[in-house]
Short mmCIF file of C-alpha atoms in Angstrom, two decimals:
data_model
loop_
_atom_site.label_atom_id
_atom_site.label_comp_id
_atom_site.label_asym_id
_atom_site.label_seq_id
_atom_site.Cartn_x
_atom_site.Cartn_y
_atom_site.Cartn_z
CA UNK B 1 -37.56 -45.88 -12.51
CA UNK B 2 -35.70 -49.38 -12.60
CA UNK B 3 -36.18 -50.10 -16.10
CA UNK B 4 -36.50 -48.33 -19.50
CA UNK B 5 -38.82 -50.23 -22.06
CA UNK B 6 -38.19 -48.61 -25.95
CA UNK B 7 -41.55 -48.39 -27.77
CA UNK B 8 -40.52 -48.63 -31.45
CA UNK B 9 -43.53 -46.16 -32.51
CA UNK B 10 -45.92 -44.17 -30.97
CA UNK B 11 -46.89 -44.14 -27.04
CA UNK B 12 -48.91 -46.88 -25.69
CA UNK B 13 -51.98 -45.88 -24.14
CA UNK B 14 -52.52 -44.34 -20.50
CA UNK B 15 -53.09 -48.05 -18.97
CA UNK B 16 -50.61 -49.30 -20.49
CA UNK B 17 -47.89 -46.44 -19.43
CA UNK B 18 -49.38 -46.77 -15.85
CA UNK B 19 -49.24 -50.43 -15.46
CA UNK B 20 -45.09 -49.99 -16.72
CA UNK B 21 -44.97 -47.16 -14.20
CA UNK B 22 -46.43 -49.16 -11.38
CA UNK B 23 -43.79 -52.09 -12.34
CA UNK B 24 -41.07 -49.69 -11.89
CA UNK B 25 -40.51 -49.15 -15.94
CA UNK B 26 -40.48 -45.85 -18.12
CA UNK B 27 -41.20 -45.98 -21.58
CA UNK B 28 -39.40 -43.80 -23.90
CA UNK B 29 -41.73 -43.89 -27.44
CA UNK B 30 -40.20 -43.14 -30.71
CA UNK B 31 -42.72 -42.17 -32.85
CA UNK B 32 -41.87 -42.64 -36.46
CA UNK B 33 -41.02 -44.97 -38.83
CA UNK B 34 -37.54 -45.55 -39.66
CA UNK B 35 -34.81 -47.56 -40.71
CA UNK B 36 -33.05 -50.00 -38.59
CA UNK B 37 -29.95 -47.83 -38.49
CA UNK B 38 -32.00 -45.28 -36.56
CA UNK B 39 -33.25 -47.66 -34.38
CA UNK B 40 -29.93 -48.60 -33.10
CA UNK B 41 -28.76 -45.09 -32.51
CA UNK B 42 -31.65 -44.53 -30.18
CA UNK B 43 -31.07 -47.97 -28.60
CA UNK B 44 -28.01 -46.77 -28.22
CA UNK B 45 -28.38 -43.57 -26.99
CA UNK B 46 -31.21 -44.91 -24.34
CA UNK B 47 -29.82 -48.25 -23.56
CA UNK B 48 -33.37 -49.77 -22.70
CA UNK B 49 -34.23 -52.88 -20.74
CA UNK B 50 -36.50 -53.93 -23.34
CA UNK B 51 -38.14 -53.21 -26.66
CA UNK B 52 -41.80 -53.10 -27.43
CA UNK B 53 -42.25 -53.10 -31.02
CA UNK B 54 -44.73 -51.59 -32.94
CA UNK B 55 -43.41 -49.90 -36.14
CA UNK B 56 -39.76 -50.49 -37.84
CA UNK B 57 -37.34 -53.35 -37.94
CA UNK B 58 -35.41 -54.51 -35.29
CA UNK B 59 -32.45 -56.44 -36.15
CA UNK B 60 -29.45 -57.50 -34.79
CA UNK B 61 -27.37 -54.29 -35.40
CA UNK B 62 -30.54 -52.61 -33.03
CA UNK B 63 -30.46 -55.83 -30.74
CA UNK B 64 -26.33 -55.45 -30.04
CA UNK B 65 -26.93 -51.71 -29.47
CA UNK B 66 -28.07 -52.14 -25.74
CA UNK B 67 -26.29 -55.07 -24.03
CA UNK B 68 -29.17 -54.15 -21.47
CA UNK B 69 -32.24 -55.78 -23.56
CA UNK B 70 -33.76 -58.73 -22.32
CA UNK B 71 -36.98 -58.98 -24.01
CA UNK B 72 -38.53 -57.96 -26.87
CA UNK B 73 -42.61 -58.07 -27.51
CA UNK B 74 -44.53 -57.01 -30.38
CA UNK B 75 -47.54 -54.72 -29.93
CA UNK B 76 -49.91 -57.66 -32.29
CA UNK B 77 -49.25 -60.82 -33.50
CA UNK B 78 -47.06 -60.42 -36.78
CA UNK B 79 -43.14 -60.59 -35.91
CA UNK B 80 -41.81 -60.44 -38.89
CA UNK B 81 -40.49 -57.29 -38.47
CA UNK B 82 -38.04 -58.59 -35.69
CA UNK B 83 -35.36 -61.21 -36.33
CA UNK B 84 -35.72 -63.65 -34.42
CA UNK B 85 -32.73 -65.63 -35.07
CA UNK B 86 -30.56 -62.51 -33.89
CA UNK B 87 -32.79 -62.43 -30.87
CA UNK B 88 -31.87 -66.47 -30.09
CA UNK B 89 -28.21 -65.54 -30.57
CA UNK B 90 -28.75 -63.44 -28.03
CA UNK B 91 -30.91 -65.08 -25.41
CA UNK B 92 -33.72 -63.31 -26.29
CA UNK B 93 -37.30 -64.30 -25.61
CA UNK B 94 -39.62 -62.64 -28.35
CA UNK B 95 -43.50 -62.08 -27.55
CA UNK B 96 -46.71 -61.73 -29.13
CA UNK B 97 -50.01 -60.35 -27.81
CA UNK B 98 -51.84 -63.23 -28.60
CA UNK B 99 -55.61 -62.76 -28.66
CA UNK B 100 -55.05 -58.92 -28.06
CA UNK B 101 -56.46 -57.76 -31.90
CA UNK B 102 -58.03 -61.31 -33.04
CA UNK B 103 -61.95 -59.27 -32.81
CA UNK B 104 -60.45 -56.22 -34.15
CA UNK B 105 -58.79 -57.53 -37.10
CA UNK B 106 -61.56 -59.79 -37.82
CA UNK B 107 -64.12 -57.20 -38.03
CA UNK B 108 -62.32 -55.12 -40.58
CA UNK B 109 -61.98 -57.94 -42.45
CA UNK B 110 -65.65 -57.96 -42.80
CA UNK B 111 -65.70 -54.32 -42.87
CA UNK B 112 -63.73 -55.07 -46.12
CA UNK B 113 -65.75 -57.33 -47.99
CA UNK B 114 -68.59 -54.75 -47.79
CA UNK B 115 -66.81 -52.12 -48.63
CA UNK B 116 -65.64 -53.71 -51.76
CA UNK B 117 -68.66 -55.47 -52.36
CA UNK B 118 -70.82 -52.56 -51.92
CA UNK B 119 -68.06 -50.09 -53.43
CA UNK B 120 -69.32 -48.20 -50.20
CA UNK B 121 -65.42 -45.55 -50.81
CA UNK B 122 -66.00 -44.62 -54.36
CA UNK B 123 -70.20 -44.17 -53.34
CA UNK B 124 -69.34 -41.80 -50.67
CA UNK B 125 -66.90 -39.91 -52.78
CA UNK B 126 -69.41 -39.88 -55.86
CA UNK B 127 -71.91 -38.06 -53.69
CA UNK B 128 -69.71 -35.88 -52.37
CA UNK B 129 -68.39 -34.44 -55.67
CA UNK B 130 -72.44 -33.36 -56.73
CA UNK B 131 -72.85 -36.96 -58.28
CA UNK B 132 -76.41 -39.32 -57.69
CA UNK B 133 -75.29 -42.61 -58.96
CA UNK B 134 -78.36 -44.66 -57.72
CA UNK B 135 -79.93 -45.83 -61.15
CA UNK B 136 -76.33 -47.14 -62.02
CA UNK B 137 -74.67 -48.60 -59.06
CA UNK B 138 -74.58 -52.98 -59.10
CA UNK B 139 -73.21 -53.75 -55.63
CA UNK B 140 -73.14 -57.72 -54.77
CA UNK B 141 -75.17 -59.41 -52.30
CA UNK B 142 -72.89 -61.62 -49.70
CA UNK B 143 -75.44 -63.54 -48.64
CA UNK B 144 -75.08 -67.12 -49.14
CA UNK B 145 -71.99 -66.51 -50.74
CA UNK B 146 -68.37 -68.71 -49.95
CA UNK B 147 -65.30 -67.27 -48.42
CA UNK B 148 -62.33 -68.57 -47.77
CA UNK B 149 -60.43 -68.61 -44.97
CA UNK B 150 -56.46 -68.67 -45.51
CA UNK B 151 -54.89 -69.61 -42.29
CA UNK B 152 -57.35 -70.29 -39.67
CA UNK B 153 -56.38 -69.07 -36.22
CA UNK B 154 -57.72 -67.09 -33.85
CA UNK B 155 -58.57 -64.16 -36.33
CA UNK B 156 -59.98 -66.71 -38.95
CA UNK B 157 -62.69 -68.56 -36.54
CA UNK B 158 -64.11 -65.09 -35.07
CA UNK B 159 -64.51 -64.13 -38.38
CA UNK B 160 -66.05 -67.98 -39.37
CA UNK B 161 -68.80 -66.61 -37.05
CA UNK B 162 -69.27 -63.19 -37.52
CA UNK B 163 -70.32 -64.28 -41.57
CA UNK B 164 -72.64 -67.02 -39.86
CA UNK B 165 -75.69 -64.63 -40.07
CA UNK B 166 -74.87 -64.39 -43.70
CA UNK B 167 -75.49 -68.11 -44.52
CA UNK B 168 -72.05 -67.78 -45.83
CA UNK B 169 -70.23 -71.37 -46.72
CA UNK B 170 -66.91 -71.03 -45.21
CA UNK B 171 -63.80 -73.71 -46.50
CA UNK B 172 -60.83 -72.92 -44.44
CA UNK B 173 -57.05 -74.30 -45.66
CA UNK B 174 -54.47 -74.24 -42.84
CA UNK B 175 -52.05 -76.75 -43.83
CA UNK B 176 -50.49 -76.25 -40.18
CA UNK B 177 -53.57 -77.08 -38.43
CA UNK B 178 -53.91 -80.61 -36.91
CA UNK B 179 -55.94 -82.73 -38.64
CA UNK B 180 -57.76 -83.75 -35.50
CA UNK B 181 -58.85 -80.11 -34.56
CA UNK B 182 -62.48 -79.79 -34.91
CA UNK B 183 -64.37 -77.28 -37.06
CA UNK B 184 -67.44 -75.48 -36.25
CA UNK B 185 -69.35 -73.44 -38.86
CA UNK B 186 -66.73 -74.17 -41.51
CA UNK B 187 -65.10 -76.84 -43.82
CA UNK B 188 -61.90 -77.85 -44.49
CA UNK B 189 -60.16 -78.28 -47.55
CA UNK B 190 -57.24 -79.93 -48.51
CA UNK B 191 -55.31 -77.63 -50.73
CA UNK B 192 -54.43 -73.86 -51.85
CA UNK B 193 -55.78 -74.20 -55.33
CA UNK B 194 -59.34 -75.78 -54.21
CA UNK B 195 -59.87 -72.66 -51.83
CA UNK B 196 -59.27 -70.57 -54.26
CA UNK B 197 -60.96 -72.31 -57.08
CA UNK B 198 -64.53 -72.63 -55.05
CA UNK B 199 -64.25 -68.93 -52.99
CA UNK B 200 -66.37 -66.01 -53.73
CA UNK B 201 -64.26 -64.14 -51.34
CA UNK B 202 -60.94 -65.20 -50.13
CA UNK B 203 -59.48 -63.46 -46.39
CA UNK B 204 -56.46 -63.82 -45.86
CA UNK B 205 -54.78 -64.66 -41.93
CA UNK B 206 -51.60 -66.41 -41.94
CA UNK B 207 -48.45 -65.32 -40.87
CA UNK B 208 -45.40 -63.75 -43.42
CA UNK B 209 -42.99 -66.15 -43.58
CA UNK B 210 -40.21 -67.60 -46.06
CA UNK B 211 -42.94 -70.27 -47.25
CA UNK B 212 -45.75 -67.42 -47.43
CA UNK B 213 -44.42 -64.72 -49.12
CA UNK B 214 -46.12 -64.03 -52.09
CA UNK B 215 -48.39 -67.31 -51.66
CA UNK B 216 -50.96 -65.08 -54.02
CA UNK B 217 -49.10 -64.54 -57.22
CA UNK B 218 -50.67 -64.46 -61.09
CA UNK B 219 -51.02 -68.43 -60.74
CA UNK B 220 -52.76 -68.31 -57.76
CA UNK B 221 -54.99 -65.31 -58.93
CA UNK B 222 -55.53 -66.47 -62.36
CA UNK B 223 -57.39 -69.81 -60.11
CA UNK B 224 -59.74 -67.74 -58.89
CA UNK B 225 -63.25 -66.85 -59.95
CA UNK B 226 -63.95 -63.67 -61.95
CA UNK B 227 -66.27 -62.01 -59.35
CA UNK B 228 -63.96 -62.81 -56.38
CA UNK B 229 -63.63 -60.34 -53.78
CA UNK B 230 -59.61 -60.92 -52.21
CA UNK B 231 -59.39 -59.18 -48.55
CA UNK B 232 -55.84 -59.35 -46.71
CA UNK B 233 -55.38 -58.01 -43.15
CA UNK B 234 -52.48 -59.94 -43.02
CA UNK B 235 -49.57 -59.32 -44.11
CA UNK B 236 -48.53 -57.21 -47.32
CA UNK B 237 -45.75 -59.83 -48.51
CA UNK B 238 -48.28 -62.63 -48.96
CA UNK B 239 -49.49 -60.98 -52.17
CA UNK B 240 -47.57 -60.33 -55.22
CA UNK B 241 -48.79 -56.79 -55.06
CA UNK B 242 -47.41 -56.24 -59.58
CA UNK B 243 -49.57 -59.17 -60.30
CA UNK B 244 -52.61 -58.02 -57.90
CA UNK B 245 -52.76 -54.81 -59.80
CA UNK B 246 -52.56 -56.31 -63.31
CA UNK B 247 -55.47 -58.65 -61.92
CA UNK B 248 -57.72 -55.91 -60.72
CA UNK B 249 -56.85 -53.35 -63.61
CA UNK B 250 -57.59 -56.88 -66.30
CA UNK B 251 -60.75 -57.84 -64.38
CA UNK B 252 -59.10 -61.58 -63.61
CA UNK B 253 -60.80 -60.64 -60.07
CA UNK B 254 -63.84 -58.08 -59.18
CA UNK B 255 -61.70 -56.40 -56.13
CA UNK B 256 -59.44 -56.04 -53.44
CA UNK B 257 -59.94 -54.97 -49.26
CA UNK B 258 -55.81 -54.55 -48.54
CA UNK B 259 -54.77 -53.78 -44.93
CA UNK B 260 -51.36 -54.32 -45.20
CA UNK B 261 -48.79 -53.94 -48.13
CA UNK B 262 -45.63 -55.11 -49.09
CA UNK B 263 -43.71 -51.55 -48.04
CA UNK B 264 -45.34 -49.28 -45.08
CA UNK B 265 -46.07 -47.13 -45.44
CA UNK B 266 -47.29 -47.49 -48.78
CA UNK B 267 -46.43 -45.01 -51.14
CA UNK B 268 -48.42 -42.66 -52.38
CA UNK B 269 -47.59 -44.13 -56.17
CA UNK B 270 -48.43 -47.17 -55.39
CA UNK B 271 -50.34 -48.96 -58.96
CA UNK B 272 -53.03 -50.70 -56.41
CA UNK B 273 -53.81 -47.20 -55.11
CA UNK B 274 -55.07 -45.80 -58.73
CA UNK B 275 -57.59 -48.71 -59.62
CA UNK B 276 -61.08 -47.66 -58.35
CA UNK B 277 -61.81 -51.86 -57.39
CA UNK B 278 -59.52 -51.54 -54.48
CA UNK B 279 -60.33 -50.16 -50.98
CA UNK B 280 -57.25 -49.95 -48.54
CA UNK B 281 -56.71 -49.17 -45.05
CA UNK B 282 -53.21 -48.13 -43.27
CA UNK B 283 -52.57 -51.66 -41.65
CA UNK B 284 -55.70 -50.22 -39.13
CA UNK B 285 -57.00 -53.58 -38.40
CA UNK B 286 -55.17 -53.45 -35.25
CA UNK B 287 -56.35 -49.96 -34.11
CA UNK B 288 -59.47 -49.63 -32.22
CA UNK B 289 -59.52 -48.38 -28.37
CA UNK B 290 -60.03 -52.06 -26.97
CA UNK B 291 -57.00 -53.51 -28.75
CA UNK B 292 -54.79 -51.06 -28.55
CA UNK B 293 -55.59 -51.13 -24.70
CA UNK B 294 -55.08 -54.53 -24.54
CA UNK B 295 -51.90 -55.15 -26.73
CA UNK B 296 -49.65 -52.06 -24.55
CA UNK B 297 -50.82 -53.88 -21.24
CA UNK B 298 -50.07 -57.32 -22.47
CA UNK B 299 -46.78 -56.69 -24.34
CA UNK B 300 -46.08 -54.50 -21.31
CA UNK B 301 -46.71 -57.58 -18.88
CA UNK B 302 -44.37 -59.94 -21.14
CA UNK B 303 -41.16 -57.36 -21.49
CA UNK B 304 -41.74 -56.75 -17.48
CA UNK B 305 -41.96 -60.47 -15.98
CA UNK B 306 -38.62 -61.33 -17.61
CA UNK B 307 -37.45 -58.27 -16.39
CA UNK B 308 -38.67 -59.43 -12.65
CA UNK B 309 -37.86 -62.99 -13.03
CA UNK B 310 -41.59 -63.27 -13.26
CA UNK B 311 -43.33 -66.72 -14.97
CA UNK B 312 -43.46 -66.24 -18.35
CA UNK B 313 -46.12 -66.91 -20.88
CA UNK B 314 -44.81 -69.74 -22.79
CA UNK B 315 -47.95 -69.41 -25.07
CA UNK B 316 -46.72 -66.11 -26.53
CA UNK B 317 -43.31 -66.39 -26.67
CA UNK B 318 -42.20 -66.88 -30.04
CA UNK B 319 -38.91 -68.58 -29.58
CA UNK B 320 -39.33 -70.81 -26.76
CA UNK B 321 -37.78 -73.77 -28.51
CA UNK B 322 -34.41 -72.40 -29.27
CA UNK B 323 -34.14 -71.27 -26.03
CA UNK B 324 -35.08 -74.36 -24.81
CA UNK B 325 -37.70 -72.82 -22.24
CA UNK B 326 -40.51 -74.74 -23.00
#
């Protein structure tokens, strides 16, 4: 083989290891999570062409350890787990598999709300254990009810629709959206607080960055209606997870659908884990057949026309303004 892609977790899928093959590339997957420091020894060791990242950190120190990389794509859309100023440095291009999860992701978002709403984990585990609990269960009804949307891209709009045939009222706050973009099936409001003041349920979608880490805290919380439902297949770091649990354990909110934590993965004493209001998934939103298919072959496409000289997508490149591509 020509080139040696690093997958920063477990193996892509058989398309996805064919298509590199066919290009002339052999993936070498490490399968665990681990620290950065690891990460450069195997960089080291294997001096790849490229990194495809799906679990761990890659930083500089994992960056310098190959003077062979050239590109670096993410298996999903989040890249905050790759620094992207050390890539720039270094001339770089970081991508994203844009589109690859959005239905995915959006789903379990909804799978979420039900399964708080309907309390559909601690149901299934009552019956299990010998327990009936029919005469005393109070689910709530989402129909008609509002959500709001945090961050409304891709993600946020299929999931806009998919509540449609729930008469839901969606209100959407995306203070980086242009004010010119039209809305179907949703309105827009002009503020954090009013979202969360008029939302029944709250998703969040937006990226972790400086400005949105920890953008739920008690403040924010404490604005939001006693019976709200918070869902986040986001990012852990956009909630303050110490004054989530305090929330949930106080009964500021009903509940919590949590995708994603602050550490992954989380551990097993985790407060959030004990209170019987929460339902969690390992940051899953990502991992059905069809997206996993499509995020290998598309990060796999990215790493491989740099590699080639190919035309880029400028779309999905992350950095395309420091490097002055666009």
């Amino acid at each position: 083989m020509r080139y040696k892609i690093l997958i920063t977790g477990p193996a892509l899928t058989s398309e996805a290891t064919d298509l590199a093959a066919r290009r002339g590339a052999a993936l070498v997957p490490h399968p665990h999570y681990v620290s950065s420091e690891e990460l450069a020894k195997v960089a080291a060791a294997e001096q790849p062409d490229a990194i495809i990242v799906r679990q761990g950190k890659i930083d500089d120190r994992v960056m310098a350890a190959s003077a062979n990389i050239k590109a670096i794509a993410k298996h999903g859309v989040g890249y905050d787990n790759i620094d992207v100023d050390a890539a720039d440095r270094r001339g770089i291009p970081v991508f994203v598999a844009r589109g690859a999860n959005s239905q995915s992701v959006a789903e379990l978002a909804l799978a979420l709300m039900f399964a708080v709403a309907r309390e559909i984990p601690r149901l299934d585990a009552r019956i299990k254990s010998g327990h009936w609990d029919k005469a005393t269960t109070k689910g709530v009804q989402l129909l008609g009810r509002s959500l709001g949307v945090i961050g409304f891209g891709e993600i946020g709009r299929i999931l806009a629709g998919l509540v449609q045939p729930l008469q839901m009222q969606v209100r959407v706050f995306d203070p980086y959206m242009p004010a010119d973009i039209s809305i179907e099936a949703a309105e827009r409001v002009g503020s954090l607080d009013e979202v969360l003041a008029t939302s029944d349920v709250i998703s969040l979608h937006c990226p972790l960055t400086p400005q949105t880490r920890n953008m739920i805290g008690a403040e924010q919380i404490a604005r939001m209606r006693r019976h709200c439902i918070l869902i986040n297949t986001a990012r852990g770091g956009l909630i303050d997870e110490t004054a989530l649990f305090e929330a949930l354990r106080d009964g500021v909110i009903a509940g919590a659908g949590l995708d994603s934590f602050a550490e992954e993965p989380a551990r097993p004493d985790l407060p959030l884990l004990t209170l019987p209001n929460v339902v969690v998934t390992p940051h899953a939103g990502a991992s059905t057949q069809a997206a996993r298919e499509a995020m290998g072959v598309i990060a796999v496409n990215h790493v491989m026309d740099v590699l080639e000289g190919k035309t880029i997508d400028l779309r999905a490149m992350v950095n395309k303004k420091q490097l002055r591509v666009a």
